[in-house]
CSV table of C-alpha atoms in Angstrom, one decimal:
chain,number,residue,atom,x,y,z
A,220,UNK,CA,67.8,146.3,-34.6
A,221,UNK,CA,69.1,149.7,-34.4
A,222,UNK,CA,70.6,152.0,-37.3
A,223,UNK,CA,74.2,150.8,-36.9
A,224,UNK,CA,74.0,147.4,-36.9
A,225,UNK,CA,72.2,147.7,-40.5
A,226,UNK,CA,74.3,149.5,-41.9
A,227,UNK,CA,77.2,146.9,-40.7
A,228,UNK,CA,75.0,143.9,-42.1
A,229,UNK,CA,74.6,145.8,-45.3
A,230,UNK,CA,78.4,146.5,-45.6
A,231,UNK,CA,79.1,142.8,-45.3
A,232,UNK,CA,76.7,141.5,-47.4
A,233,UNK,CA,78.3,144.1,-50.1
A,234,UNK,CA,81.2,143.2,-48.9
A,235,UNK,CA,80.9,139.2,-49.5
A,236,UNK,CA,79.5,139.3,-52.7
A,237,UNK,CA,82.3,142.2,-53.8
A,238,UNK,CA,85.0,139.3,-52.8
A,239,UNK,CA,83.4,136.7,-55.3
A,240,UNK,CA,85.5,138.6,-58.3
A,241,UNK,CA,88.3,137.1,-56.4
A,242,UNK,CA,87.6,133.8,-56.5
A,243,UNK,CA,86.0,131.4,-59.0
A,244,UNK,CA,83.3,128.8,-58.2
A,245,UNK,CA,85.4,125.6,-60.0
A,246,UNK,CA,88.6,126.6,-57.2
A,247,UNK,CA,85.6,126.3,-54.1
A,248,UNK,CA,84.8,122.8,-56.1
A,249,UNK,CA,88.1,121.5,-56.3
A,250,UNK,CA,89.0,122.6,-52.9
A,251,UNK,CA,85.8,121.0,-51.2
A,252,UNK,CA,86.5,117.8,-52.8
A,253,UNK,CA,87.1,115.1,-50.7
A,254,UNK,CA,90.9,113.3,-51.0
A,255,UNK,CA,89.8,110.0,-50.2
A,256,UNK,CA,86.3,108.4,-50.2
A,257,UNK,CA,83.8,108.1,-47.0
A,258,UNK,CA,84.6,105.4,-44.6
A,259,UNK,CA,81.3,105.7,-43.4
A,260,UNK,CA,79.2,102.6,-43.6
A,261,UNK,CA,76.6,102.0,-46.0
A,262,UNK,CA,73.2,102.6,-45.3
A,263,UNK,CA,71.6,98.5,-46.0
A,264,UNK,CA,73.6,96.7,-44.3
A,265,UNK,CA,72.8,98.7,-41.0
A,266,UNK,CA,69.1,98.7,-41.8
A,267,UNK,CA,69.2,95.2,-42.9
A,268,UNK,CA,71.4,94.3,-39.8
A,269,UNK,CA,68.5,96.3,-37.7
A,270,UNK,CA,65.6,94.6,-39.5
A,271,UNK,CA,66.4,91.2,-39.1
A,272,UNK,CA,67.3,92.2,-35.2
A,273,UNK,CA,63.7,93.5,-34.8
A,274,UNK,CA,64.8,96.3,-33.5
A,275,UNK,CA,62.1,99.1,-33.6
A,276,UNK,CA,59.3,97.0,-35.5
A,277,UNK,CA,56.1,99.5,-36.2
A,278,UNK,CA,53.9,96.4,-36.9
A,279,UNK,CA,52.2,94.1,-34.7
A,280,UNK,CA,50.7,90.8,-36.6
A,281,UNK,CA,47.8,88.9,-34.1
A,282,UNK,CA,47.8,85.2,-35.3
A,283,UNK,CA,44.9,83.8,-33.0
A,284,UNK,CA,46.7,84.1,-29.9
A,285,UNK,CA,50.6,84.7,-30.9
A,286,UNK,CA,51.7,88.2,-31.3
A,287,UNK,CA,54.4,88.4,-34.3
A,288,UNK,CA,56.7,91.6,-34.1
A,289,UNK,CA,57.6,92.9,-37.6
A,290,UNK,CA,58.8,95.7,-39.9
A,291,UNK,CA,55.9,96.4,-42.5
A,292,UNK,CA,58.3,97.9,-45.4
A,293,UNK,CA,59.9,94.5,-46.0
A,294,UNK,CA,55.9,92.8,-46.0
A,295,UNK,CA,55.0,95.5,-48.5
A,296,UNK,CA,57.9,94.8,-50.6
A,297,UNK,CA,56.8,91.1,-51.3
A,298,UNK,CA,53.4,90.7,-50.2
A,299,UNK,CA,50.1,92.7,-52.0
A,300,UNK,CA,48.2,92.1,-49.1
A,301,UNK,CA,50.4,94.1,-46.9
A,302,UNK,CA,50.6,96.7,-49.5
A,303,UNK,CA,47.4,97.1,-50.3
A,304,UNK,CA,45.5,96.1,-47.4
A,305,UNK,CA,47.3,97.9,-44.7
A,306,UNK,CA,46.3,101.3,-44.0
A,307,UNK,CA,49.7,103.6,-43.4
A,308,UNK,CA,50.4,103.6,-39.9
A,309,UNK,CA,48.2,100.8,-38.8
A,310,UNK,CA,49.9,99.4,-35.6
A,311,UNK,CA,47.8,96.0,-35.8
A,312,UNK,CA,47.1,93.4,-38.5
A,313,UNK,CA,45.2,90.6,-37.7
A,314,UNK,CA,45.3,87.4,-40.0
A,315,UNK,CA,42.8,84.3,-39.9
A,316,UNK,CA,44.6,81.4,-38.5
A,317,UNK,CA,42.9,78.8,-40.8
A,318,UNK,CA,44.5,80.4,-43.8
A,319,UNK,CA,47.6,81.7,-42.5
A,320,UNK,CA,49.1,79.7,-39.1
A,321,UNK,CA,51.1,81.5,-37.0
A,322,UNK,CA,54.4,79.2,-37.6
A,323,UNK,CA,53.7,79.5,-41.2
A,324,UNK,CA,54.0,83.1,-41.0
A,325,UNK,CA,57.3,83.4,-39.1
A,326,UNK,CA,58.5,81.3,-41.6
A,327,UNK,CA,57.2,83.5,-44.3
A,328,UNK,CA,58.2,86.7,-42.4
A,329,UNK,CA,62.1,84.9,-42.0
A,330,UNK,CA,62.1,84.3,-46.1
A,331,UNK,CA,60.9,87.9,-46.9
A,332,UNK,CA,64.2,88.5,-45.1
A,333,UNK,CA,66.5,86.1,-46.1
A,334,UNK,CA,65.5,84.0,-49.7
A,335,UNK,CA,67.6,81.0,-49.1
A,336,UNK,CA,65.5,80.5,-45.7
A,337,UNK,CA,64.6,76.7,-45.6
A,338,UNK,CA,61.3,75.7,-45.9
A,339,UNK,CA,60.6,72.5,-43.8
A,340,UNK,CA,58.9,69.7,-44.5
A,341,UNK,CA,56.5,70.6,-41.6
A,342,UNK,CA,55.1,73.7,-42.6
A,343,UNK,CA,56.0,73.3,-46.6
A,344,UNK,CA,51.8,73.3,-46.9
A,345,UNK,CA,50.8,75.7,-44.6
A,346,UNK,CA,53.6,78.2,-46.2
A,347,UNK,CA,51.8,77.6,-49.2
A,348,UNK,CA,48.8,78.7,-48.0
A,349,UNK,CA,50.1,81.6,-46.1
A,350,UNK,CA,51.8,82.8,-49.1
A,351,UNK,CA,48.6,82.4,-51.3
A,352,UNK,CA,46.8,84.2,-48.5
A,353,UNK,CA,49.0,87.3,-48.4
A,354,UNK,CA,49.7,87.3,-52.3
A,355,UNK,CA,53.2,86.8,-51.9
A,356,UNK,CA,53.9,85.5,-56.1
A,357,UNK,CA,57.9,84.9,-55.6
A,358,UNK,CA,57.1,82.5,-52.6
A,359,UNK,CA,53.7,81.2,-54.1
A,360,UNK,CA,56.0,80.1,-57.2
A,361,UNK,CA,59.2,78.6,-55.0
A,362,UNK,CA,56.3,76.2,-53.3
A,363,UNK,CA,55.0,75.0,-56.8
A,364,UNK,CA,58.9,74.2,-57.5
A,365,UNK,CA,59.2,72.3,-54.6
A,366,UNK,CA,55.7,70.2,-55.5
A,367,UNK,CA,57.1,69.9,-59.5
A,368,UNK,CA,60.0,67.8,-58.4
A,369,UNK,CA,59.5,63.9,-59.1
A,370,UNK,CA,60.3,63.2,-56.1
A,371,UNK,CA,56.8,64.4,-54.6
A,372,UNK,CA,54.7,61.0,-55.5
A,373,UNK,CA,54.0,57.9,-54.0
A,374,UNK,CA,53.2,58.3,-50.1
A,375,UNK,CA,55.5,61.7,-50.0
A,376,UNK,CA,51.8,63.0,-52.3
A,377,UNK,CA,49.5,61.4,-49.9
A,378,UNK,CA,51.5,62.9,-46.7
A,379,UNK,CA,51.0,66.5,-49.1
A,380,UNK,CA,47.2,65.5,-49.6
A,381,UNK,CA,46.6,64.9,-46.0
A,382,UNK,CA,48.3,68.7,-45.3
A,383,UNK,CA,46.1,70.4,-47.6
A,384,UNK,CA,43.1,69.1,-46.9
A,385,UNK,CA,43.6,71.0,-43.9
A,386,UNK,CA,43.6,74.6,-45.6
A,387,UNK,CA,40.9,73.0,-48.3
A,388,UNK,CA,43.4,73.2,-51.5
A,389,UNK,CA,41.4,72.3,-54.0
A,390,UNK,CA,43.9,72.7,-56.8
A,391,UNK,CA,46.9,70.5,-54.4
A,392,UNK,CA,44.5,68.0,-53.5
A,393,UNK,CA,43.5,66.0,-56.2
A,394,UNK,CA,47.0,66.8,-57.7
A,395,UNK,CA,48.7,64.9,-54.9
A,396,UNK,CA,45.9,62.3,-55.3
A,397,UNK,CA,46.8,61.6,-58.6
A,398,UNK,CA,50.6,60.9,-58.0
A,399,UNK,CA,49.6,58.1,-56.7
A,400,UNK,CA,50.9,54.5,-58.2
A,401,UNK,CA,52.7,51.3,-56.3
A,402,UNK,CA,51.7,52.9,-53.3
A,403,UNK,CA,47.8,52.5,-53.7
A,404,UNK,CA,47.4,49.1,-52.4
A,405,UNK,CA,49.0,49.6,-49.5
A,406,UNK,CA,47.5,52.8,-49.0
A,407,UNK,CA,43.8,50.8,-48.9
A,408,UNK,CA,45.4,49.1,-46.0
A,409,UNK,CA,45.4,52.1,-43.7
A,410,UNK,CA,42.1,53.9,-42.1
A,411,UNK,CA,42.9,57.2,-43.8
A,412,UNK,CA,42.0,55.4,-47.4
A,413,UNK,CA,38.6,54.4,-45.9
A,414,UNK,CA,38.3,58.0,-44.0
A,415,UNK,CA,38.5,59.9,-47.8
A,416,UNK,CA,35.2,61.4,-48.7
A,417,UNK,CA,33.0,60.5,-51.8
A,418,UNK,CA,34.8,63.4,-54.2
A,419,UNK,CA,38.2,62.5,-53.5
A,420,UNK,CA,38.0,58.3,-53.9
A,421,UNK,CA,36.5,59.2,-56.8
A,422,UNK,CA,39.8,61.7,-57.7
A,423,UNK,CA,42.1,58.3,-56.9
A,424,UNK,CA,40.4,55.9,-58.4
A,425,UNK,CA,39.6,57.5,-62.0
A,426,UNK,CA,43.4,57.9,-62.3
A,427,UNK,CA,45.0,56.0,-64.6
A,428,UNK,CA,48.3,55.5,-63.0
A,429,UNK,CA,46.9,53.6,-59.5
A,430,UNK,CA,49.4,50.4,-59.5
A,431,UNK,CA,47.2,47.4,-59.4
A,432,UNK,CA,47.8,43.7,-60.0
A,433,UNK,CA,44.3,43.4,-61.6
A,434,UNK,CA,41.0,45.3,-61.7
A,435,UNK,CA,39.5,43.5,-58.4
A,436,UNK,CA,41.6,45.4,-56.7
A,437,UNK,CA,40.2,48.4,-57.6
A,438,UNK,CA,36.8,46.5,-56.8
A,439,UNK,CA,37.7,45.1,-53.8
A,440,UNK,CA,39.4,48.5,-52.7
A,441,UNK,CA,35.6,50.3,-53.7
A,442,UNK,CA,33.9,47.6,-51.6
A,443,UNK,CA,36.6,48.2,-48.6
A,444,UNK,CA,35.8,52.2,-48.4
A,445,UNK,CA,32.0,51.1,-49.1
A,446,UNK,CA,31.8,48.7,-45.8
A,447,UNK,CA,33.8,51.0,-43.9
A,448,UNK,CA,30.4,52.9,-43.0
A,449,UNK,CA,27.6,51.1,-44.9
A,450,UNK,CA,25.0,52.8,-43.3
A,451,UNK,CA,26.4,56.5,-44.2
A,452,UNK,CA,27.7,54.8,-48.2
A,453,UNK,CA,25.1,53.0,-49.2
A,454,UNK,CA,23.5,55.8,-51.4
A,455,UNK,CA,26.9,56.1,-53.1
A,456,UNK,CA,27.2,52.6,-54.6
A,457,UNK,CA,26.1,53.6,-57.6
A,458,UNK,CA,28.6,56.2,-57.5
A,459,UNK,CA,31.4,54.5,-56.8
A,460,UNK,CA,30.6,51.2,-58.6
A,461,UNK,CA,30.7,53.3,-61.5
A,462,UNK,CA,35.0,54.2,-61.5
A,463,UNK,CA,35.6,50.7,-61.4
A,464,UNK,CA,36.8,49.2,-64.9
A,465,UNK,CA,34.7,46.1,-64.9
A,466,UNK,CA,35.7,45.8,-69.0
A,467,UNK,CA,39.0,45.2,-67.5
A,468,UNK,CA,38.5,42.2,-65.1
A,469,UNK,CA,39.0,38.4,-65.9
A,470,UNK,CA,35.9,36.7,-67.4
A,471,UNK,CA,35.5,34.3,-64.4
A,472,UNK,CA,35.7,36.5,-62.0
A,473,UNK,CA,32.8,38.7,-63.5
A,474,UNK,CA,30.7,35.1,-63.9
A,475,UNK,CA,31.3,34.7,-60.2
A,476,UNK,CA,30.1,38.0,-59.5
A,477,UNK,CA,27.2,37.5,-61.5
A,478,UNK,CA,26.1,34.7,-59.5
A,479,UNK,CA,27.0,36.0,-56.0
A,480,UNK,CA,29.8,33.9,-54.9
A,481,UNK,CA,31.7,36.1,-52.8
A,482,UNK,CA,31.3,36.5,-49.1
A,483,UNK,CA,28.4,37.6,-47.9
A,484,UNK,CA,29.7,40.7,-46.6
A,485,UNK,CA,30.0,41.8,-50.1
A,486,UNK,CA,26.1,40.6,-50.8
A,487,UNK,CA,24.7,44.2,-50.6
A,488,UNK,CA,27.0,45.7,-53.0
A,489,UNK,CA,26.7,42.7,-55.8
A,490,UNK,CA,23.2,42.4,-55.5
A,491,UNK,CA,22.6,45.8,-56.0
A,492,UNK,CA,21.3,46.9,-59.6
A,493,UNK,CA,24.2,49.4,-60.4
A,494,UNK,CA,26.6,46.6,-59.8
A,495,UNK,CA,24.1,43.9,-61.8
A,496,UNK,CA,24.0,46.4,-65.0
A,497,UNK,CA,27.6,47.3,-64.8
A,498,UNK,CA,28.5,43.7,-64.3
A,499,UNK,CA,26.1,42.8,-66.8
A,500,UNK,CA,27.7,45.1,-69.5
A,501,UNK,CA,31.3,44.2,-68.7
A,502,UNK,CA,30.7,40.3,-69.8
A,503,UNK,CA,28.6,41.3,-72.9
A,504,UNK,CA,31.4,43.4,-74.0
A,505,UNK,CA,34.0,41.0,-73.5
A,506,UNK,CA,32.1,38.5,-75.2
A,507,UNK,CA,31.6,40.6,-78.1
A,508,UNK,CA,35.1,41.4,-78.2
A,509,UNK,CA,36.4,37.7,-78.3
A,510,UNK,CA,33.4,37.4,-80.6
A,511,UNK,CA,34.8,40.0,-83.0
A,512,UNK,CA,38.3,38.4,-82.8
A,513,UNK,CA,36.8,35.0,-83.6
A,514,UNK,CA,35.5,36.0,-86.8
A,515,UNK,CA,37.5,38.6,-87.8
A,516,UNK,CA,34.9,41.3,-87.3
A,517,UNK,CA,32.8,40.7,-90.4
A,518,UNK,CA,30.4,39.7,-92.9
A,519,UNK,CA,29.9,38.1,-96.2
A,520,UNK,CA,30.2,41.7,-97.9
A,521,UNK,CA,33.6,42.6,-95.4
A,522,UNK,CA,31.4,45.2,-93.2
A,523,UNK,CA,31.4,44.9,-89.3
A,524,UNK,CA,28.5,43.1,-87.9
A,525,UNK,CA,29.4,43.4,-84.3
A,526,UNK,CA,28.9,46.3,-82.6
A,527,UNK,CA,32.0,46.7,-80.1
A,528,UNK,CA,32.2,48.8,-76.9
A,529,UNK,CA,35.5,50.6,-76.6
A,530,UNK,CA,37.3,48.7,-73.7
A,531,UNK,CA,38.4,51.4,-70.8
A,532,UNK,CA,41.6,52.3,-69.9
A,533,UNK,CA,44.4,50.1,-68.6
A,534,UNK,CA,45.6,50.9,-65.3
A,535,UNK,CA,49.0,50.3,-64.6
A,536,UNK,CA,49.5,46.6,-63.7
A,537,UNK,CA,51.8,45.8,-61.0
A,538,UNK,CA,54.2,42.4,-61.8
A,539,UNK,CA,54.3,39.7,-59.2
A,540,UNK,CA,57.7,38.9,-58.2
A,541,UNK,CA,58.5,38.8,-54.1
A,542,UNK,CA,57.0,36.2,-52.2
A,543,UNK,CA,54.1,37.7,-50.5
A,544,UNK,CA,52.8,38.8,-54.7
A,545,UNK,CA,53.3,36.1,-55.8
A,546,UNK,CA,51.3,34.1,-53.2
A,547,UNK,CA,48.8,37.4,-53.3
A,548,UNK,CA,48.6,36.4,-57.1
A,549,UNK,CA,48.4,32.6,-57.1
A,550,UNK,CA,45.9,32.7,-54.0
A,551,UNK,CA,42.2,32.9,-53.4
A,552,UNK,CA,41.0,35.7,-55.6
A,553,UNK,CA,37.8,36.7,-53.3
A,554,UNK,CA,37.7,39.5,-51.1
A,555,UNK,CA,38.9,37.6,-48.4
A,556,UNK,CA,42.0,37.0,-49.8
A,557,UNK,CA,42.2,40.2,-50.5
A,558,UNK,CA,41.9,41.4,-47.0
A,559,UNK,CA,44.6,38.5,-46.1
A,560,UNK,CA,46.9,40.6,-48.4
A,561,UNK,CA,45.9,44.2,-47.0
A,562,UNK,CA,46.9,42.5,-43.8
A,563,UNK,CA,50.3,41.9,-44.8
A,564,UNK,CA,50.7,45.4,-46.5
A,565,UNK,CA,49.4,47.1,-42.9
A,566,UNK,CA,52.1,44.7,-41.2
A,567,UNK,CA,55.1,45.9,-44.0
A,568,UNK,CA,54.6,49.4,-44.2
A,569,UNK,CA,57.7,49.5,-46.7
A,570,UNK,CA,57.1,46.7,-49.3
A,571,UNK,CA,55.2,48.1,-51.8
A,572,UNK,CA,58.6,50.1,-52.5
A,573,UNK,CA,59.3,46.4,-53.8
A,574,UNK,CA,56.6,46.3,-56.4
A,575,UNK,CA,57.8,46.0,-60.0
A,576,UNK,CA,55.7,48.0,-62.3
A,577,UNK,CA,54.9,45.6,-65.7
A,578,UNK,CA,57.4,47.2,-68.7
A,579,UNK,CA,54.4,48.1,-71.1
A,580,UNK,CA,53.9,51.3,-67.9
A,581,UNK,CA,57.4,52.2,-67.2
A,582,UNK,CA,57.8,54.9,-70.3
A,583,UNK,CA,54.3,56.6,-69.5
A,584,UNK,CA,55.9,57.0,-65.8
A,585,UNK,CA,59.2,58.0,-66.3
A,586,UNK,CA,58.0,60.3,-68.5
A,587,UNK,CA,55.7,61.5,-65.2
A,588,UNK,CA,57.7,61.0,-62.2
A,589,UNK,CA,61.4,60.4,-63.8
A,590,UNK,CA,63.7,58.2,-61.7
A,591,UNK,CA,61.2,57.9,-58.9
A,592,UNK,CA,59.3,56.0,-60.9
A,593,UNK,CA,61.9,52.8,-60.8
């Protein structure tokens, strides 16, 4: 730059800061101050817009073999895993099928983006898991909403229980298993009861709440899952002899156990010295009980003599009312007649929605299930 043009560039820098005593700073503010507001458009609503279009995703999520095009701002947003286990600009994330299934995660992916997103029925389980998987909490607690209402009991639970088996919930499972109630009878009808493992009849049948018209079911339901494969059970008779509320039976029907007159396909089972003792047990108490009542529990001095068991608890008894009960209750007793009446369950897939709950249970389930429980 030569000598004249810096002496011009200093002139009108002196220059420009001389004019300043001309002006003052609040006339440049009020002068630069917009008459009307920006009409241009807000920033969300074009990213958003943009986002939910897919347009220039910087993430690619490998599900097995489906590749899921995403945004990874909106994952970090919701989900820890994203935000902590994603390294900034990692292209790739690949997720482990078994925990997080690639339909489950576009419907995850869709919610992240839009709350009010649906969750169907299909996938409600596998969402679940998903969202456990990644750490999503907002979508981890909107499932558990969905599984509080009343109206997840009966065979809607056992339709839950058969989905999470799948992702090995071990908090959903015997949850679901324990909403069960009119529905169990006819659920021992179907191969899936006799397909449950060792852990999770013993999950059903220690509930309280299974619907039963008297104890033998249970009995006859323990023998059913039992015969199913005798060869690969037998060890667990013990076991499963043991959930069975023999206390809680009819005193002829634990005589006629006693003395082996059943069919002979239930031989095995009542000869073996679990079932003896327990059987054994459940007619001394009983006696002793009716023993008690008899003479009004004591002595000459007004102390107890007897020495009484505590009875286990009642079940929730199922009243006989339609015809096929009714004839269930009136008829043969034995396991064959129970297997008649698993028969006609397997052939009415709807009737136990028929079954009348006695009114000494319907408070302790209402209380449970609500209206569902009518």
């Amino acid at each position: 730059m030569d000598e004249a043009s810096v002496e011009n560039l200093q002139q009108f820098s002196i220059s420009s800061d001389f004019f300043l005593q001309y002006i003052d700073c609040s006339q440049l503010q009020a002068a630069f101050t917009p008459l009307r507001k920006s009409t241009r458009s807000a920033l969300w609503p074009l990213m958003e817009q943009k986002i939910k279009a897919r347009e220039n995703t910087d993430l690619q999520v490998h599900i097995e073999d489906t590749l899921i095009h995403c945004h990874l701002l909106p994952l970090q947003c919701f989900s820890e895993y994203f935000e902590q286990e994603v390294r900034p600009g990692q292209a790739v994330v690949e997720l482990p099928a078994q925990q997080v299934p690639s339909a489950a995660f576009q419907i995850v992916y869709d919610w992240i983006l839009d709350p009010n997103r649906q969750l169907e029925w299909e996938h409600f389980v596998s969402v679940l898991s998903a969202a456990e998987f990644l750490r999503i909490p907002a979508l981890v607690e909107r499932c558990w909403q969905h599984l509080d209402n009343p109206k997840v009991v009966e065979n809607v639970a056992f339709f839950v229980f058969l989905q999470a088996r799948k992702f090995r919930s071990v908090q959903l499972q015997p949850m679901m298993l324990r909403r069960i109630c009119r529905f169990f009878l006819s659920l021992v009808s179907t191969p899936e009861f006799c397909e449950l493992s060792l852990e999770e009849l013993s999950v059903m049948l220690a509930s309280n709440i299974v619907g039963v018209f008297d104890e033998t079911d249970v009995f006859y339901a323990a023998c059913q899952w039992l015969l199913y494969d005798w060869s690969e059970r037998q060890h667990a008779v013990e076991s499963v002899m043991k959930l069975v509320r023999f206390e809680r039976m009819r005193t002829g029907d634990l005589a006629r156990f006693c003395v082996y007159q059943d069919c002979a396909e239930l031989q095995p089972i009542l000869r073996h010295p679990a079932t003896k003792q327990l059987v054994d047990r459940a007619l001394a108490t009983i006696c002793s009980q009716q023993q008690r009542c008899n003479t009004k529990n004591s002595g000459a001095d007004g102390s107890s003599w007897i020495i009484t068991h505590r009875l286990p608890t009642e079940r929730v008894r199922l009243v006989p009312d339609t015809a096929e009960t009714l004839a269930f209750a009136a008829g043969d007793t034995s396991y064959d007649g129970f297997i008649e009446f698993l028969h006609v369950l397997y052939s009415k897939p709807n009737i136990w929605q028929t079954f009348r709950l006695s009114e000494d249970n319907m408070s302790l389930l209402e209380d449970m299930f609500g209206e569902c429980a009518v």
